[in-house]
Each structure stands twice: as structure tokens, then as C-alpha cells.
Amino acid sequence: MTQPLLRVENLQTHFATRAGTVKAVDGVSFDLRRGEILGLVGESGSGKSVTGQSILGLVDPPGRIAGGRVLFDGEDLVTAGEKRLRAIRGRRIAMIFQDPMMTLNPVLSVETQMVEAVLAHDKVGRAEARRRSRDALGRVGIASPEERLAAYPHQFSGGMRQRVAIAIALLHSPDLILADEPTTALDVTIQAQILFEVQTLCRDTGTALLWVTHDLAVVSALADRVAVMYAGRIVETGPIADVIQAPRHPYTRGLLDSVPSRNRRGVPLRSIPGMTPSVLDLPKGCAFQPRCGRADAACAVMPELPENGHAWRCWHPHDADARGAAA
Amino acid sequence: MTRPILAVSGLSKRFERKLDVVERFARRLGASVDDSVLHAVSGVDLAVAEGEVVGLVGESGCGKSTLGRMVAGLLTPSDGSIQWRGTDLRDLPPAGRHEANLKIQMVFQDPMASLNPRLRVADIIGEAPVVHGLVPRREAAEAVAEMMRTVGLDPGYMRRYPHQFSGGQRQRIGIARALAVKPDFLVCDESVAALDVSIQAQIINLFMRLREELRLTYLFISHDLGVVQHISDRTAIMYLGRIVELAPTPELFAAPNHPYARALLDEAPRVTLEKRRFAPIRGEIPSPLNPPAGCPFHPRCPHAMPRCSQERPDLREVAPARWSACHLNDTL
């Protein structure tokens, strides 16, 4: 097998707070090949967003990467200097955020911002930069891109702004796009349009995509593989169909069972008892054990996550065939 | 259907923006500037039977929250009437209207924004029933404890402030506050939207349990089709201030009639085993400041005919208990 485009090895991102060290990401490892779409799924506070930010060295103090490696095309980004990271950000790895207004400057026209983004990495003339910006807008489905270039961000709707943010991410045909909940704030018809564009682009250009989200439904339709995070660790990972069809970790199974449309109408939903734990005060061993129906003494030791294929971090996994939920 | 507990007819809400100084001056000079009027809700008819859960679905700006707020008495309708147990609220004497308003309560989306951060939970839940004379002040603590147990909170926490609770617990506080004045009807506006999936399931289960125990009726507003499909008996789909389809939930989800309803159901993400090719409907929701003539959906509709851009279809009963506003039902 060829070398993966991105290999995250035992990544640890910690936040020093007055109450103690918060291990937001605690030993996360995964691979991403060229052209592949990986869904990183988790609930609030699971560490999924911090994982994405750590890859590009975007974690703000008091957060810091305490250990592990992020190998991008063989190069470790954790030890790379700020200058090297600046050369990679936007050019080879692009990021799309949940709120496009985080990406866009409200007082500059779209043209100014896009041309600036092109010139940041490429020595081309303004006319060429402008042409590339226009083409990028056209590629994400913005009608009459020539006129829209002159517009300001507030003149776009939410869905259109997110398209502009995606167009900026595409300017340098990056090898990898990190997308952090990019469709969460959008309506379903607009979300479907964006997913359609992204799916098409990844297939056409061979761009790899890390899609960070809380929404299992979006991931199930879009991703090739999925990694489920809980309390800073990946608890289950594998090809999307295997995980959806036969979730082995009780948390993954609980998440899938909580989705209303997978339950019979009118009967109580199968929910996970309790609530997401504070990362400051995790139980010894498996973090999910206080909410888990299968936990016993063995769970006081953290189970390992085996490498490759469909893997889970659990001493008492569900059987592969005994699928409880009616699809 | 028996007599509805709540019925609205021809209900509309317009928000008007008055001209500012410059625009008034420009008009005096002869420029054609008019007050801009936003039609948030236009002529909605809806009847809710006692004990029923009606889901109200739509995308941002379709007017679903405005409709909910009018029902809950937080906004005054521009046109149309709201009938509570058969009587128009406007015909009731002040005392009667007050009583009816108390029977309709609302649960909001973001409990952090709708709970006063400076009040203890005991006061958040206990204030309204004391003020309205439902509970004597010295029994307030007992009533609050009872209410907290009802929604699955530990009464030992009643001296705490909202920020000391998790999102799911805060939503339970919001529900307890609404229930404290013994309502018959709850308007739930995106009440589970801000919660994580595993917590969302707990709160949905709580809503369903309370419905049984307290014989409540819900108007359940959500953009999440899965949630609405699960909890509601009938579902209404709104687009640009109007109900475009209204039907019993199983029938509507099995075979939507209106093209917009079909598009919405098709594009709602579901947990699937196969990869999907997204084939989205084109275009965006038009601005309610300047809605298209005729059928509001016609610029995006794959089946649009010339008639659709001229004549607005009415919401008509196309099959027993199934209502839809589409000209296609005439041609087939």
C-alpha cells in the first residue's frame, strides 16, 4: 500500500486550565489516503474539532500539542515551524469552518479576498488571480460569478457565503480539505446542494477530505470511512457501511439508536443514559463505562484500538450480526 | 375530528419597516420609495385537536417560529383569529383571555438565552405559579421540587443557577418552567435542536412521557424531519409563510404530495448504508420581503407550469385528511 496522504499518530492536544489539564485530544491516530473522505464524528466536547485544528497547528493557547505526530506527505507538521506551516495552509491543506463569516472579512469584497488568497501562494498577475477566483466561484455553483466577485460577504445568503468559503479553499487545488461542521448551520435543501458540490469536487480532483461533524446521517451518505470520538479518543473506526450496519462499540450503537428516524414512530427512543462526561474528571479506563450497560471490572483498564479495518476500543463489543435497531 | 383545542384561521403576521429620514426625504423629492413589508406568515389555517401533536416543519425564514409565537401570545397577529376551545381570543373578557394565555406555554430552543442567568432554578420555575396565584408562596418550594421530579431533575439542585447545568438539564428546566403554570398546550420551538443526539433522544422521550402523564397537546416546531416524524401525529410543512402541505405524519412521510415537501424529504440526511448522490433542488428560498407571484415555490419547482407563476394555489383537501397547496392536483 502506498503511503497515506495524512497520518495522525497518537496525537495529544492538552489545554492547561486553572482546574487542571484538559486532555481534549488524548491519543488519536488515523490515516487518510488521497481522494478519500473520512468522517470524524462526535458530540460536543468529544475533541473532534480540536483534532482538526491540531493538524494545521491552529490550536490557540492555553492549548498545545503535547505529543504525537501529524505526518502530511511524510512531513511532520507538529515539529514544522510557523513559516513552513504558512506555506502549507491554504495551499496544500485548506480549512472550511462552520461559520463562513469566520473565513470572510466583512469589509472587503469577495474579489479582494480571493485575489489576496491566490497571490499569497502563487506569483501570478492580478488578472490571472482574478480569473482563477472567478472560475472557483463558478465551480461551487455560484451563478454569474463575474458580477458576484464585486459583492461583499453581507450581500450573500448563508448558503452562498459557505460556497464562497469553499471556493477560497479550492483556489490552490489543495490535497486535503479539513471541514469543520460546514453544513451544520444551513437548511437541508442548501446543505444538500453543498454536499453535492463537495462530493463532485472530491471525485473530480482527488482531494482528500476530513469532515468533522456531529451528524451521523451526513457522514453516512458522504464518507468512505468514519471515526467516532468520545472524550478525546477514537472509540470506533472503519468503513462507513460496516460501522453503520454493525456498530461494535456500545457508544456508536447508542448514537445510531438515538437517531429518531431509526426508531419506530411513537415508541420511546433508545437513548444513552447520563450525559457526556467532563474531560477533567474522566473515570479510570474506558471513559464511556458510567453510561454503558455492558461495563464491568475489566473496563477499568483502557482497551486499545487495534489498527486497520473496522476496529473498536471496547472489552465487550456487540456482535457483528445482532443488529438491534430496525433500519 | 372533535372540537379542536386550538384553531387559527387566516392568521397573518406582517413586519413593517418604516422609512428612515433619508428615504422619507427622497420620497418627498419624488422618488418611489415605499415602506417595506415582510410577510412572515400569510393566511394560515390550522386546527389542533386535544391531545394531538402537530409538527410544524420548514426551513429558516418560512415563518414557523412566528406562527408559534402568535399562538403562544408573544406576538400580536396582523390578521386572522386564534380560537381557544372554540372561542375567539379577541372575544374573551380580559380575565378569560388571561386564563387562556396561561394554558398555552412555550419551550424555547436555547435554554441559555431563555433562562435568566441571575435567577436560581427555584425562582425560574416557581415565580410564575406564585404570581398567577396557582400556588401559595409558602408552598412554592414543594411545587418546584415536584415539577423538577416530573422533568427528571434532582430537586436538590433547586438553589443552583442555570450555568451550573448541562445543556440537556437546562432544557429540562425550561420545560419545567413552562409546565409550572399547568398548561394544556405547549408550543415547542426547536426545543431539541441545540442538543447532542444522545441527549436529544432523552428530551424527546421526556416530551412523549409528559404528553401521556399530563394530557398535553403540542405544536412541535422543528427543522429536523426525523424528530417531527417520530413525535407528531400530523405534520404541516411551511414555505414562505404558508402551509403547503398538511397530513397525518405516516402518510406524509410515505408519499408527500407537494413538490416542496417531496424535495425536503428527499434531501433530509438519513443514516443510510449506501452512499448517496445528492441531487439537490436548485436555487434558494426567496426573500419574504419580495415573495414571487403565484405559487411561492414555482421558481424552484421542477414541475412548474405557466399557471403556477400567476395564480396562487389554495390549501385544499386532496384526499381524506390530506391537504396540499399545488396546482398539480387539479391536472392529475
PDB file of N, CA, C and O in Angstrom, chain B residues 27-59:
ATOM      1  N   ARG B  27     -38.531  60.466  -0.879  1.00  0.00           N
ATOM      2  CA  ARG B  27     -39.883  60.310  -1.416  1.00  0.00           C
ATOM      3  C   ARG B  27     -40.517  61.676  -1.672  1.00  0.00           C
ATOM      4  O   ARG B  27     -41.228  61.887  -2.643  1.00  0.00           O
ATOM      5  N   ARG B  28     -40.216  62.598  -0.763  1.00  0.00           N
ATOM      6  CA  ARG B  28     -40.788  63.931  -0.967  1.00  0.00           C
ATOM      7  C   ARG B  28     -40.254  64.559  -2.252  1.00  0.00           C
ATOM      8  O   ARG B  28     -40.918  65.329  -2.907  1.00  0.00           O
ATOM      9  N   LEU B  29     -39.028  64.166  -2.607  1.00  0.00           N
ATOM     10  CA  LEU B  29     -38.459  64.675  -3.844  1.00  0.00           C
ATOM     11  C   LEU B  29     -38.978  63.926  -5.059  1.00  0.00           C
ATOM     12  O   LEU B  29     -38.557  64.173  -6.175  1.00  0.00           O
ATOM     13  N   GLY B  30     -39.834  62.935  -4.813  1.00  0.00           N
ATOM     14  CA  GLY B  30     -40.448  62.257  -5.947  1.00  0.00           C
ATOM     15  C   GLY B  30     -39.942  60.869  -6.222  1.00  0.00           C
ATOM     16  O   GLY B  30     -40.393  60.224  -7.161  1.00  0.00           O
ATOM     17  N   ALA B  31     -38.987  60.380  -5.424  1.00  0.00           N
ATOM     18  CA  ALA B  31     -38.508  59.013  -5.638  1.00  0.00           C
ATOM     19  C   ALA B  31     -39.576  58.024  -5.177  1.00  0.00           C
ATOM     20  O   ALA B  31     -40.356  58.315  -4.272  1.00  0.00           O
ATOM     21  N   SER B  32     -39.611  56.862  -5.823  1.00  0.00           N
ATOM     22  CA  SER B  32     -40.643  55.895  -5.440  1.00  0.00           C
ATOM     23  C   SER B  32     -40.067  54.947  -4.395  1.00  0.00           C
ATOM     24  O   SER B  32     -39.507  53.897  -4.716  1.00  0.00           O
ATOM     25  N   VAL B  33     -40.149  55.359  -3.148  1.00  0.00           N
ATOM     26  CA  VAL B  33     -39.687  54.513  -2.057  1.00  0.00           C
ATOM     27  C   VAL B  33     -40.904  54.185  -1.202  1.00  0.00           C
ATOM     28  O   VAL B  33     -41.688  55.073  -0.872  1.00  0.00           O
ATOM     29  N   ASP B  34     -41.076  52.919  -0.867  1.00  0.00           N
ATOM     30  CA  ASP B  34     -42.223  52.544  -0.042  1.00  0.00           C
ATOM     31  C   ASP B  34     -41.753  51.857   1.229  1.00  0.00           C
ATOM     32  O   ASP B  34     -40.634  51.370   1.309  1.00  0.00           O
ATOM     33  N   ASP B  35     -42.658  51.845   2.202  1.00  0.00           N
ATOM     34  CA  ASP B  35     -42.377  51.044   3.387  1.00  0.00           C
ATOM     35  C   ASP B  35     -42.169  49.612   2.924  1.00  0.00           C
ATOM     36  O   ASP B  35     -42.890  49.123   2.054  1.00  0.00           O
ATOM     37  N   SER B  36     -41.145  48.939   3.475  1.00  0.00           N
ATOM     38  CA  SER B  36     -41.008  47.541   3.094  1.00  0.00           C
ATOM     39  C   SER B  36     -41.754  46.680   4.116  1.00  0.00           C
ATOM     40  O   SER B  36     -41.685  46.903   5.316  1.00  0.00           O
ATOM     41  N   VAL B  37     -42.524  45.761   3.578  1.00  0.00           N
ATOM     42  CA  VAL B  37     -43.361  44.915   4.417  1.00  0.00           C
ATOM     43  C   VAL B  37     -42.913  43.480   4.251  1.00  0.00           C
ATOM     44  O   VAL B  37     -42.784  42.980   3.141  1.00  0.00           O
ATOM     45  N   LEU B  38     -42.647  42.829   5.379  1.00  0.00           N
ATOM     46  CA  LEU B  38     -42.247  41.438   5.338  1.00  0.00           C
ATOM     47  C   LEU B  38     -43.431  40.587   5.775  1.00  0.00           C
ATOM     48  O   LEU B  38     -43.947  40.750   6.881  1.00  0.00           O
ATOM     49  N   HIS B  39     -43.874  39.725   4.865  1.00  0.00           N
ATOM     50  CA  HIS B  39     -44.986  38.850   5.199  1.00  0.00           C
ATOM     51  C   HIS B  39     -44.433  37.577   5.820  1.00  0.00           C
ATOM     52  O   HIS B  39     -44.071  36.645   5.113  1.00  0.00           O
ATOM     53  N   ALA B  40     -44.329  37.551   7.147  1.00  0.00           N
ATOM     54  CA  ALA B  40     -43.720  36.397   7.807  1.00  0.00           C
ATOM     55  C   ALA B  40     -44.667  35.199   7.766  1.00  0.00           C
ATOM     56  O   ALA B  40     -44.263  34.081   7.505  1.00  0.00           O
ATOM     57  N   VAL B  41     -45.943  35.472   8.016  1.00  0.00           N
ATOM     58  CA  VAL B  41     -46.957  34.412   7.977  1.00  0.00           C
ATOM     59  C   VAL B  41     -48.144  34.972   7.205  1.00  0.00           C
ATOM     60  O   VAL B  41     -48.557  36.099   7.449  1.00  0.00           O
ATOM     61  N   SER B  42     -48.660  34.220   6.240  1.00  0.00           N
ATOM     62  CA  SER B  42     -49.761  34.713   5.422  1.00  0.00           C
ATOM     63  C   SER B  42     -50.923  33.723   5.434  1.00  0.00           C
ATOM     64  O   SER B  42     -50.797  32.633   4.875  1.00  0.00           O
ATOM     65  N   GLY B  43     -51.999  34.119   6.063  1.00  0.00           N
ATOM     66  CA  GLY B  43     -53.244  33.366   5.963  1.00  0.00           C
ATOM     67  C   GLY B  43     -53.142  31.898   6.300  1.00  0.00           C
ATOM     68  O   GLY B  43     -53.502  31.048   5.494  1.00  0.00           O
ATOM     69  N   VAL B  44     -52.680  31.587   7.494  1.00  0.00           N
ATOM     70  CA  VAL B  44     -52.549  30.180   7.886  1.00  0.00           C
ATOM     71  C   VAL B  44     -53.805  29.718   8.613  1.00  0.00           C
ATOM     72  O   VAL B  44     -54.303  30.390   9.516  1.00  0.00           O
ATOM     73  N   ASP B  45     -54.343  28.567   8.176  1.00  0.00           N
ATOM     74  CA  ASP B  45     -55.449  27.908   8.872  1.00  0.00           C
ATOM     75  C   ASP B  45     -54.927  26.594   9.431  1.00  0.00           C
ATOM     76  O   ASP B  45     -54.318  25.806   8.704  1.00  0.00           O
ATOM     77  N   LEU B  46     -55.182  26.383  10.703  1.00  0.00           N
ATOM     78  CA  LEU B  46     -54.696  25.140  11.309  1.00  0.00           C
ATOM     79  C   LEU B  46     -55.529  24.867  12.555  1.00  0.00           C
ATOM     80  O   LEU B  46     -55.792  25.774  13.342  1.00  0.00           O
ATOM     81  N   ALA B  47     -55.987  23.636  12.701  1.00  0.00           N
ATOM     82  CA  ALA B  47     -56.735  23.259  13.890  1.00  0.00           C
ATOM     83  C   ALA B  47     -56.009  22.101  14.568  1.00  0.00           C
ATOM     84  O   ALA B  47     -55.559  21.176  13.905  1.00  0.00           O
ATOM     85  N   VAL B  48     -55.899  22.195  15.874  1.00  0.00           N
ATOM     86  CA  VAL B  48     -55.190  21.161  16.629  1.00  0.00           C
ATOM     87  C   VAL B  48     -56.180  20.527  17.604  1.00  0.00           C
ATOM     88  O   VAL B  48     -56.820  21.231  18.379  1.00  0.00           O
ATOM     89  N   ALA B  49     -56.312  19.205  17.541  1.00  0.00           N
ATOM     90  CA  ALA B  49     -57.239  18.510  18.425  1.00  0.00           C
ATOM     91  C   ALA B  49     -56.599  18.303  19.792  1.00  0.00           C
ATOM     92  O   ALA B  49     -55.375  18.294  19.925  1.00  0.00           O
ATOM     93  N   GLU B  50     -57.445  18.122  20.788  1.00  0.00           N
ATOM     94  CA  GLU B  50     -56.934  17.925  22.146  1.00  0.00           C
ATOM     95  C   GLU B  50     -56.092  16.642  22.187  1.00  0.00           C
ATOM     96  O   GLU B  50     -56.482  15.597  21.673  1.00  0.00           O
ATOM     97  N   GLY B  51     -54.912  16.745  22.801  1.00  0.00           N
ATOM     98  CA  GLY B  51     -54.049  15.586  22.952  1.00  0.00           C
ATOM     99  C   GLY B  51     -53.213  15.270  21.724  1.00  0.00           C
ATOM    100  O   GLY B  51     -52.440  14.317  21.718  1.00  0.00           O
ATOM    101  N   GLU B  52     -53.361  16.076  20.685  1.00  0.00           N
ATOM    102  CA  GLU B  52     -52.653  15.802  19.445  1.00  0.00           C
ATOM    103  C   GLU B  52     -51.271  16.473  19.448  1.00  0.00           C
ATOM    104  O   GLU B  52     -51.056  17.460  20.132  1.00  0.00           O
ATOM    105  N   VAL B  53     -50.354  15.901  18.677  1.00  0.00           N
ATOM    106  CA  VAL B  53     -49.074  16.567  18.452  1.00  0.00           C
ATOM    107  C   VAL B  53     -49.004  16.932  16.976  1.00  0.00           C
ATOM    108  O   VAL B  53     -49.058  16.054  16.110  1.00  0.00           O
ATOM    109  N   VAL B  54     -48.937  18.224  16.710  1.00  0.00           N
ATOM    110  CA  VAL B  54     -48.812  18.662  15.325  1.00  0.00           C
ATOM    111  C   VAL B  54     -47.391  19.176  15.119  1.00  0.00           C
ATOM    112  O   VAL B  54     -46.922  20.048  15.850  1.00  0.00           O
ATOM    113  N   GLY B  55     -46.701  18.593  14.165  1.00  0.00           N
ATOM    114  CA  GLY B  55     -45.348  19.030  13.841  1.00  0.00           C
ATOM    115  C   GLY B  55     -45.400  20.128  12.806  1.00  0.00           C
ATOM    116  O   GLY B  55     -46.204  20.072  11.877  1.00  0.00           O
ATOM    117  N   LEU B  56     -44.559  21.135  12.974  1.00  0.00           N
ATOM    118  CA  LEU B  56     -44.517  22.247  12.023  1.00  0.00           C
ATOM    119  C   LEU B  56     -43.088  22.323  11.489  1.00  0.00           C
ATOM    120  O   LEU B  56     -42.160  22.578  12.247  1.00  0.00           O
ATOM    121  N   VAL B  57     -42.944  22.021  10.201  1.00  0.00           N
ATOM    122  CA  VAL B  57     -41.610  21.896   9.618  1.00  0.00           C
ATOM    123  C   VAL B  57     -41.395  22.958   8.562  1.00  0.00           C
ATOM    124  O   VAL B  57     -42.327  23.331   7.848  1.00  0.00           O
ATOM    125  N   GLY B  58     -40.162  23.400   8.436  1.00  0.00           N
ATOM    126  CA  GLY B  58     -39.834  24.326   7.369  1.00  0.00           C
ATOM    127  C   GLY B  58     -38.417  24.809   7.556  1.00  0.00           C
ATOM    128  O   GLY B  58     -37.800  24.558   8.589  1.00  0.00           O
ATOM    129  N   GLU B  59     -37.913  25.508   6.541  1.00  0.00           N
ATOM    130  CA  GLU B  59     -36.547  25.997   6.617  1.00  0.00           C
ATOM    131  C   GLU B  59     -36.530  27.393   7.219  1.00  0.00           C
ATOM    132  O   GLU B  59     -37.571  27.981   7.472  1.00  0.00           O
TER     133      GLU B  59
END
